[in-house]
Short mmCIF file of C-alpha atoms in Angstrom, two decimals:
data_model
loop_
_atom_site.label_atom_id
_atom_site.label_comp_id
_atom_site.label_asym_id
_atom_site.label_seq_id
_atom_site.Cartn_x
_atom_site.Cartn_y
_atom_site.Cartn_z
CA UNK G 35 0.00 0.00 0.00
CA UNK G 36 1.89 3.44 -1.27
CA UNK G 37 0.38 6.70 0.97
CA UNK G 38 1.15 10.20 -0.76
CA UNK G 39 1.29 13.04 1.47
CA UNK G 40 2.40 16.89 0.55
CA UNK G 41 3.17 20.06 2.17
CA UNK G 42 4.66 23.85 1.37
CA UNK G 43 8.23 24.91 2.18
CA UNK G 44 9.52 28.71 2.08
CA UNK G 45 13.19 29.15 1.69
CA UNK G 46 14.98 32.62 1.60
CA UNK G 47 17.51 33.69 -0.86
CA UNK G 48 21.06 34.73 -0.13
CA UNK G 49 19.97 38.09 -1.92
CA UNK G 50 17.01 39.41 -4.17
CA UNK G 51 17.01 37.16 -7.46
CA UNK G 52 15.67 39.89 -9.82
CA UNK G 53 14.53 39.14 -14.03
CA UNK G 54 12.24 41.10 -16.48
CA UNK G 55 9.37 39.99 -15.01
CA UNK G 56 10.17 40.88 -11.32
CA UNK G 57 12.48 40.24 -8.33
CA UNK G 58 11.93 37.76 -5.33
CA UNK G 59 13.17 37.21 -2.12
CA UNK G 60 12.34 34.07 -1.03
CA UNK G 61 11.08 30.84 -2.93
CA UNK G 62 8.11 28.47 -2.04
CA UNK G 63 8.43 25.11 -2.90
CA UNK G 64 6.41 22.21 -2.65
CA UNK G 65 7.54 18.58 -0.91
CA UNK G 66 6.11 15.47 -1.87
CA UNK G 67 6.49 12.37 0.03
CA UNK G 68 5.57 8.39 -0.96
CA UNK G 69 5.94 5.78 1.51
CA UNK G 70 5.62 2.53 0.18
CA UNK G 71 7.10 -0.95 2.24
CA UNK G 72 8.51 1.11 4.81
CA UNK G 73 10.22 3.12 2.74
CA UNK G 74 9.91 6.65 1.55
CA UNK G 75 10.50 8.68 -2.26
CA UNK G 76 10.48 12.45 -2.00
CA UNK G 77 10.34 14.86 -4.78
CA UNK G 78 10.11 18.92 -5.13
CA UNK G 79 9.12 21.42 -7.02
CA UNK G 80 9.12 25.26 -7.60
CA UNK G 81 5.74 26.51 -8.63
CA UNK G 82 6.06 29.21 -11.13
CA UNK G 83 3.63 32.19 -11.30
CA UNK G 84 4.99 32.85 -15.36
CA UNK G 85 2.81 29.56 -15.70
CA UNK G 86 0.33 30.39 -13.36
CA UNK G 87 1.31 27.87 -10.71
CA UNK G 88 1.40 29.06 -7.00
CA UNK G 89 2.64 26.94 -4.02
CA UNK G 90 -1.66 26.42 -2.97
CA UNK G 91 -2.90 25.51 -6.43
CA UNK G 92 0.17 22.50 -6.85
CA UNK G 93 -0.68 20.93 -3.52
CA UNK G 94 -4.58 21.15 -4.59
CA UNK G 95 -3.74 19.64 -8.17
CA UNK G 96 -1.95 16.92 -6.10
CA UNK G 97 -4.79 16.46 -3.40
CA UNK G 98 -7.42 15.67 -6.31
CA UNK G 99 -5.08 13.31 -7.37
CA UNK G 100 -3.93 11.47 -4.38
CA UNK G 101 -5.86 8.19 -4.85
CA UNK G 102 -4.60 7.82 -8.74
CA UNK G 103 -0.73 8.83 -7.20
CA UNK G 104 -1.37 5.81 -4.65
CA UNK G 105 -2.55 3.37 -6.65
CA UNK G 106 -0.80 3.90 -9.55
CA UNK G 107 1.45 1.56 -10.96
CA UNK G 108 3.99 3.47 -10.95
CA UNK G 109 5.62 6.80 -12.29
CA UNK G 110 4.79 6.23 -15.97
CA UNK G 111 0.89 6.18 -15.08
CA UNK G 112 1.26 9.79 -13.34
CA UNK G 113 1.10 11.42 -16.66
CA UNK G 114 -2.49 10.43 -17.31
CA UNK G 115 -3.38 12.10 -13.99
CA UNK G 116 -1.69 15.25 -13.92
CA UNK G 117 -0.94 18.16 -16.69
CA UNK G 118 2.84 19.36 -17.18
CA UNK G 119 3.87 21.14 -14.40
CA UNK G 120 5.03 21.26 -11.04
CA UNK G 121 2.82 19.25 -9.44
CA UNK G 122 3.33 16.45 -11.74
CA UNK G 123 7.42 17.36 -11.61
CA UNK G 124 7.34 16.34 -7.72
CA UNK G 125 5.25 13.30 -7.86
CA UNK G 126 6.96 12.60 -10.94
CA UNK G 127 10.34 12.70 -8.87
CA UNK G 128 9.22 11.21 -5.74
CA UNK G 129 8.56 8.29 -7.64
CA UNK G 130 11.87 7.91 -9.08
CA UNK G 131 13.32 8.34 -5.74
CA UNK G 132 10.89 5.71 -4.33
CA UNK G 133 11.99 3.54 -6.66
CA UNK G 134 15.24 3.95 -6.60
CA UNK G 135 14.81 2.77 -3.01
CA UNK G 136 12.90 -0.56 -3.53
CA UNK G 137 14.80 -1.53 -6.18
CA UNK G 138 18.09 -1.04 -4.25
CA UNK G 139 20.26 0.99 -6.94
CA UNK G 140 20.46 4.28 -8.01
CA UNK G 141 17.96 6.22 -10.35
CA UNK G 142 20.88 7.01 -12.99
CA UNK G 143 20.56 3.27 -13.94
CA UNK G 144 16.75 3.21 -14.27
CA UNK G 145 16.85 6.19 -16.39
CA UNK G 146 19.49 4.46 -18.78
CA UNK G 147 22.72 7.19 -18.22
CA UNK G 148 25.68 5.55 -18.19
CA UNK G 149 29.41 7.46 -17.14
CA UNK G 150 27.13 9.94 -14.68
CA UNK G 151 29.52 12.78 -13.29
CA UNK G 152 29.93 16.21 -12.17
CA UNK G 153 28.36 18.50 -14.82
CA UNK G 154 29.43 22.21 -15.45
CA UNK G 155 26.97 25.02 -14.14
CA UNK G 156 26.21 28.48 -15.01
CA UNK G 157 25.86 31.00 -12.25
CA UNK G 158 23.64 33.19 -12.48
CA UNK G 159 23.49 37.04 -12.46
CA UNK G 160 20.30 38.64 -11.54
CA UNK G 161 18.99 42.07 -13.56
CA UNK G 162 20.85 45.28 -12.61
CA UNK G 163 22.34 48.40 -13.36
CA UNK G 164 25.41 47.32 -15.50
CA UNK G 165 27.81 49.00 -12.58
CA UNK G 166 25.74 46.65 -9.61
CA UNK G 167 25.94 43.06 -12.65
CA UNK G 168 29.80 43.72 -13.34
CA UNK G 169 30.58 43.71 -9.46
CA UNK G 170 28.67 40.37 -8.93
CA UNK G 171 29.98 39.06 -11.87
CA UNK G 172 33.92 40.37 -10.17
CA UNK G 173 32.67 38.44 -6.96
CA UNK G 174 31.57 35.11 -7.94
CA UNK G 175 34.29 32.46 -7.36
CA UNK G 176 34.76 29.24 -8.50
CA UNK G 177 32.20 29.41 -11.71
CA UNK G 178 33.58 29.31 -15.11
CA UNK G 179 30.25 30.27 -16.53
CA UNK G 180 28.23 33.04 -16.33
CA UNK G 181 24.65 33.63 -17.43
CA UNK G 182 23.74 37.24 -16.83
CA UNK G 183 19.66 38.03 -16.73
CA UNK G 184 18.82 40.72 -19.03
CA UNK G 185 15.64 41.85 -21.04
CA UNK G 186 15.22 46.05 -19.95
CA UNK G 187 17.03 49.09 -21.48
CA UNK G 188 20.78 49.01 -21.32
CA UNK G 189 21.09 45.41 -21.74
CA UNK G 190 24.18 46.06 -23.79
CA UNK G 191 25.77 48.29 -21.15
CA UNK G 192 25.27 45.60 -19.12
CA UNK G 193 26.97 42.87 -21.23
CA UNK G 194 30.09 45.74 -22.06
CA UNK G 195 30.27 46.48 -18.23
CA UNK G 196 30.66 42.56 -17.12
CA UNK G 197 32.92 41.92 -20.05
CA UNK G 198 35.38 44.21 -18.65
CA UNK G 199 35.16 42.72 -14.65
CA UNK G 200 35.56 39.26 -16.13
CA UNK G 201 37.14 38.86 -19.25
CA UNK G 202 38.14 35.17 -18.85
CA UNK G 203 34.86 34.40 -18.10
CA UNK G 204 32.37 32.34 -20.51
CA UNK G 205 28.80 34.64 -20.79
CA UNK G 206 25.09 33.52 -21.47
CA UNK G 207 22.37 35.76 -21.33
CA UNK G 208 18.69 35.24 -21.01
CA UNK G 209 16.42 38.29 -21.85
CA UNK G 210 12.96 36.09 -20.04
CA UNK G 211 10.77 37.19 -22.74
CA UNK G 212 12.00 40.94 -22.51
CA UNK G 213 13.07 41.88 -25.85
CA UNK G 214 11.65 42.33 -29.07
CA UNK G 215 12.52 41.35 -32.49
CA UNK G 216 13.79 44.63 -33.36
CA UNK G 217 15.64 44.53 -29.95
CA UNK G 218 17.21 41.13 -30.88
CA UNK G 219 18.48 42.52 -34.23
CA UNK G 220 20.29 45.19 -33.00
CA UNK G 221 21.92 43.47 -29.96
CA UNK G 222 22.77 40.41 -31.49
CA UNK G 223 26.24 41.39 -33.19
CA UNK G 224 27.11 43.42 -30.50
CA UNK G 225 27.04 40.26 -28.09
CA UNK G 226 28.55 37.78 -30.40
CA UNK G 227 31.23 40.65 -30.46
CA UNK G 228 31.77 39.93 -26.76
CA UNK G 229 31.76 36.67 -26.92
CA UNK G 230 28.14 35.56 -25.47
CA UNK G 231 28.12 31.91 -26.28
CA UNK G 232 24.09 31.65 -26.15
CA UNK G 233 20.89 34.25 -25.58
CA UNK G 234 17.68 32.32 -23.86
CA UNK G 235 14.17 33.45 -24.90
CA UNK G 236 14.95 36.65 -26.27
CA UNK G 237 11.27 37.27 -27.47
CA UNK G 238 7.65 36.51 -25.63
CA UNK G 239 6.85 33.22 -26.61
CA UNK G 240 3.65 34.34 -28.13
CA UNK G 241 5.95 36.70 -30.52
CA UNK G 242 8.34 34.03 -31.83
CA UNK G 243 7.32 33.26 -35.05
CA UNK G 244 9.35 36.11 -36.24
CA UNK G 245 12.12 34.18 -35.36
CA UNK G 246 11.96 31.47 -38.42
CA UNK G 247 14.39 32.01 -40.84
CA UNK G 248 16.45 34.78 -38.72
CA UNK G 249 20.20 33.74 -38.69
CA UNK G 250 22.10 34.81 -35.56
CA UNK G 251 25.13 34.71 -34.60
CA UNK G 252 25.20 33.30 -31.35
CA UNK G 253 22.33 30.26 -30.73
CA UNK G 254 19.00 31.05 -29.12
CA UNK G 255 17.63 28.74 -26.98
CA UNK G 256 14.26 28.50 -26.37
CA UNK G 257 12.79 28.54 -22.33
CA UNK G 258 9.35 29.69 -21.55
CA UNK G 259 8.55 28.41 -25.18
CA UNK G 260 9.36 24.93 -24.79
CA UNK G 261 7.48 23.38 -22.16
CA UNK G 262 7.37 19.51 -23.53
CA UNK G 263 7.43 17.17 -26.69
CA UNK G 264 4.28 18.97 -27.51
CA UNK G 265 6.17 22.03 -27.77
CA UNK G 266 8.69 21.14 -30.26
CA UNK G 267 6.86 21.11 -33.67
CA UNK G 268 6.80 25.25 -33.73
CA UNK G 269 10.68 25.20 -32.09
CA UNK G 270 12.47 23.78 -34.78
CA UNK G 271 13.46 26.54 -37.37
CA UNK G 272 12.83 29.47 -34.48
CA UNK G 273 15.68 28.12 -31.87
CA UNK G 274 18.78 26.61 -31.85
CA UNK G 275 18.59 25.10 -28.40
CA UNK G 276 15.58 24.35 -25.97
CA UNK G 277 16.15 24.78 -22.10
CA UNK G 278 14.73 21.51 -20.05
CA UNK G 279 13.38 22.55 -16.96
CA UNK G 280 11.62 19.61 -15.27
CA UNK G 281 8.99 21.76 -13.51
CA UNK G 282 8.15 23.00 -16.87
CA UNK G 283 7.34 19.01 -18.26
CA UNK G 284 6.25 18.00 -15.97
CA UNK G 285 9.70 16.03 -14.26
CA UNK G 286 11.85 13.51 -15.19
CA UNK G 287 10.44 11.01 -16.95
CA UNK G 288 8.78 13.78 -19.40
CA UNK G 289 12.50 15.75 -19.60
CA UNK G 290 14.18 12.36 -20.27
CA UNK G 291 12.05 11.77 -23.44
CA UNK G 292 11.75 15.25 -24.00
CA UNK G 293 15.77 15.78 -24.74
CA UNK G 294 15.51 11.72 -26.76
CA UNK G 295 13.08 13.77 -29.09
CA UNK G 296 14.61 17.23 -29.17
CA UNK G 297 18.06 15.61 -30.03
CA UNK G 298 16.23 13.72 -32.60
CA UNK G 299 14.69 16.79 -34.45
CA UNK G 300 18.34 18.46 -34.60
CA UNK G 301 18.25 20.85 -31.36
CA UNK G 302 21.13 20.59 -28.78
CA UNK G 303 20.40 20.95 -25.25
CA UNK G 304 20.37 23.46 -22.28
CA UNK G 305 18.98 21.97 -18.77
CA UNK G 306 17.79 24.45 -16.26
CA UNK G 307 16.43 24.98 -13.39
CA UNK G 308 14.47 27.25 -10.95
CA UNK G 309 15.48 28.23 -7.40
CA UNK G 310 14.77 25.16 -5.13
CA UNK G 311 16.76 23.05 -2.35
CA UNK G 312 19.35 20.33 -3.68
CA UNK G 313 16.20 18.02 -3.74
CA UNK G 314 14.51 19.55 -6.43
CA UNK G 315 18.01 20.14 -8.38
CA UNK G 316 18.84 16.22 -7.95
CA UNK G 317 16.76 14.59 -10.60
CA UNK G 318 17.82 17.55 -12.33
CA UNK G 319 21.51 16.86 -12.51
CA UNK G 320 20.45 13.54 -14.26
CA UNK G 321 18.74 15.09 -17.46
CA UNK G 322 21.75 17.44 -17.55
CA UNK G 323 24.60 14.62 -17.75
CA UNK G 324 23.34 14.82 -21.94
CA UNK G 325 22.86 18.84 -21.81
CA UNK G 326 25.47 21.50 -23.83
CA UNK G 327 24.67 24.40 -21.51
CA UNK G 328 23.91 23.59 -18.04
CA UNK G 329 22.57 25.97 -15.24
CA UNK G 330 21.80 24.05 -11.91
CA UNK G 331 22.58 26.88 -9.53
CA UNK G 332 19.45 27.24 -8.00
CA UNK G 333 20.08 25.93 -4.26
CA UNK G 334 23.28 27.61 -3.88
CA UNK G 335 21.01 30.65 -4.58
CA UNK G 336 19.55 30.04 -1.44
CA UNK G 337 20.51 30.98 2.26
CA UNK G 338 20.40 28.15 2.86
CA UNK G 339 19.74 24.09 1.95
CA UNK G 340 18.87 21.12 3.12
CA UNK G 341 21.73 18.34 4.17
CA UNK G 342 22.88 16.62 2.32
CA UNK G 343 23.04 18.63 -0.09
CA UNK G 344 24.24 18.69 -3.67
CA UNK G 345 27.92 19.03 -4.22
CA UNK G 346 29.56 22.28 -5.71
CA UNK G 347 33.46 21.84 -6.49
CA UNK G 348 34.90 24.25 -9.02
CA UNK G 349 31.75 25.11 -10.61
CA UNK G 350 30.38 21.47 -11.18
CA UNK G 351 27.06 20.13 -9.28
CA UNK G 352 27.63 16.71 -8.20
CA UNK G 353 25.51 13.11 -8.60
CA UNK G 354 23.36 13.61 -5.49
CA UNK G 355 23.62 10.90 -2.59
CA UNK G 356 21.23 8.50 -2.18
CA UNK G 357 20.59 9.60 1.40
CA UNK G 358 19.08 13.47 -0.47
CA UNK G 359 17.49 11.63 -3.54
CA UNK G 360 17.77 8.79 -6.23
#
């Protein structure tokens, strides 16, 4: 007999996290547990108001669903009950982790990866005067990678000014919907110029078709417009790259077969994430062992995280233990 039970966390951030669309202080995240034979599968997510998710309407979507979660067969049948999302991402992932338990071996193997290591992670800069982003930028340690949140006026000020604090450092940007096509034209040389390896959603996602056909100079990568498979028919001829996010598809088993089909359709691959604790970045780290770009910075975002945690040596987010997830 599997029980399903979930509850709300609130976790405060080291410092405002601030994008296009707003700035935050503190992230709510939602916990699922499974207990099944004594023993118990947790997953998280980060509800996402861009999607219209809040911490209240996941744990509903998950109540109305709790006697399909507990006698369900298992992860695969999870899909049926619940849209793409959040609440499906941390069901989704408390499976795997319950699984991972009965079965006795680590999720990596169920989900097929093979030679499952440290990955590479961006860190990421939040929106601000280009002054305020180059003396973050100056300050981070350890990161080889920067992705620097833009999408306001000045966006190339801010690019020039971080340039010059960190000119060994490798640059991604990510304008969250805040540009538009005109916008993207005329920053676009500019920021190949300075050697910005990748821009993320440069226009609304509802705006994108003008992208077809347009050849840049540095790859676009599509976020907020790629939430799952269903997604990729209009991506292909718009975007060079699609970002995974889990809570987007809905969690693991979608983002696994998600990046199968992507790769499949000629895309490459950036896996994201939102902020959350190391146990929503763990399944996480797992659909990024086959990603380009990685950005996985999310707990160490936070004040503070649960323990364990993940692992952060030299830039690189490690295979979480067994005793946090998988």
């Amino acid at each position: 007999m599997r029980s399903v039970s979930v509850r709300q966390e609130r976790w405060l951030l080291r410092e405002p996290f601030v994008i296009s669309r707003g700035a935050m202080e503190a992230q709510d995240v939602v916990v699922v547990e499974l207990r099944q034979g004594g023993v118990c599968g947790r997953g998280e997510a980060s509800p996402s108001a861009r999607f219209g998710e809040t911490a209240q309407s996941v744990i509903a979507a998950i109540g109305q669903a709790a006697a399909a979660i507990e006698s369900a067969t298992g992860r695969a049948d999870i899909a049926v009950v619940l849209p793409k999302g959040a609440a499906r991402s941390a069901v989704d992932s408390a499976f795997w982790d319950l699984e991972a338990k009965l079965a006795g071996h680590p999720a990596w193997t169920a989900a097929g990866l093979s030679g499952v290591g440290p990955r590479e992670s961006a860190f990421t800069i939040s929106l601000d005067t280009p002054d305020a982003m180059a003396t973050a930028a100056a300050a981070v340690v350890g990161f080889d990678l920067l992705k620097l949140k833009l999408g306001a006026p000045g966006d190339l000020e801010r690019v020039r000014a971080v340039r010059a604090a960190v000119p060994d450092k490798r640059l991604i940007v990510d304008a969250n919907e805040g540009w538009s096509f005109q916008d993207l034209k005329t920053l676009v040389a500019p920021l190949h110029a300075l050697g910005v390896e990748l821009i993320e959603q440069p226009l609304p996602e509802n705006r994108d078709a003008a992208l077809a056909g347009f050849k840049s100079p540095v790859p676009l990568c599509a976020d907020e417009a790629c939430t799952d498979r269903a997604s990729l028919a209009t991506i292909v001829g718009r975007y060079d790259f699609i970002n995974v996010k889990l809570e987007k598809c809905g969690g693991l088993t979608e983002g696994l077969a998600l990046i199968d089909e992507a790769v499949a359709r000629g895309l490459r691959i950036m896996v994201g994430c939102r902020i959350g604790t190391s146990l929503g970045l763990a399944p996480v780290v797992l659909a990024a062992q086959r990603a380009e770009f990685a950005d996985l910075d999310g707990p160490f975002l936070l004040a503070s995280d649960r323990s364990p945690g993940l692992s952060l040596h030299a830039g690189r987010v490690g295979v979480p233990d067994p005793a946090l997830w998988g």
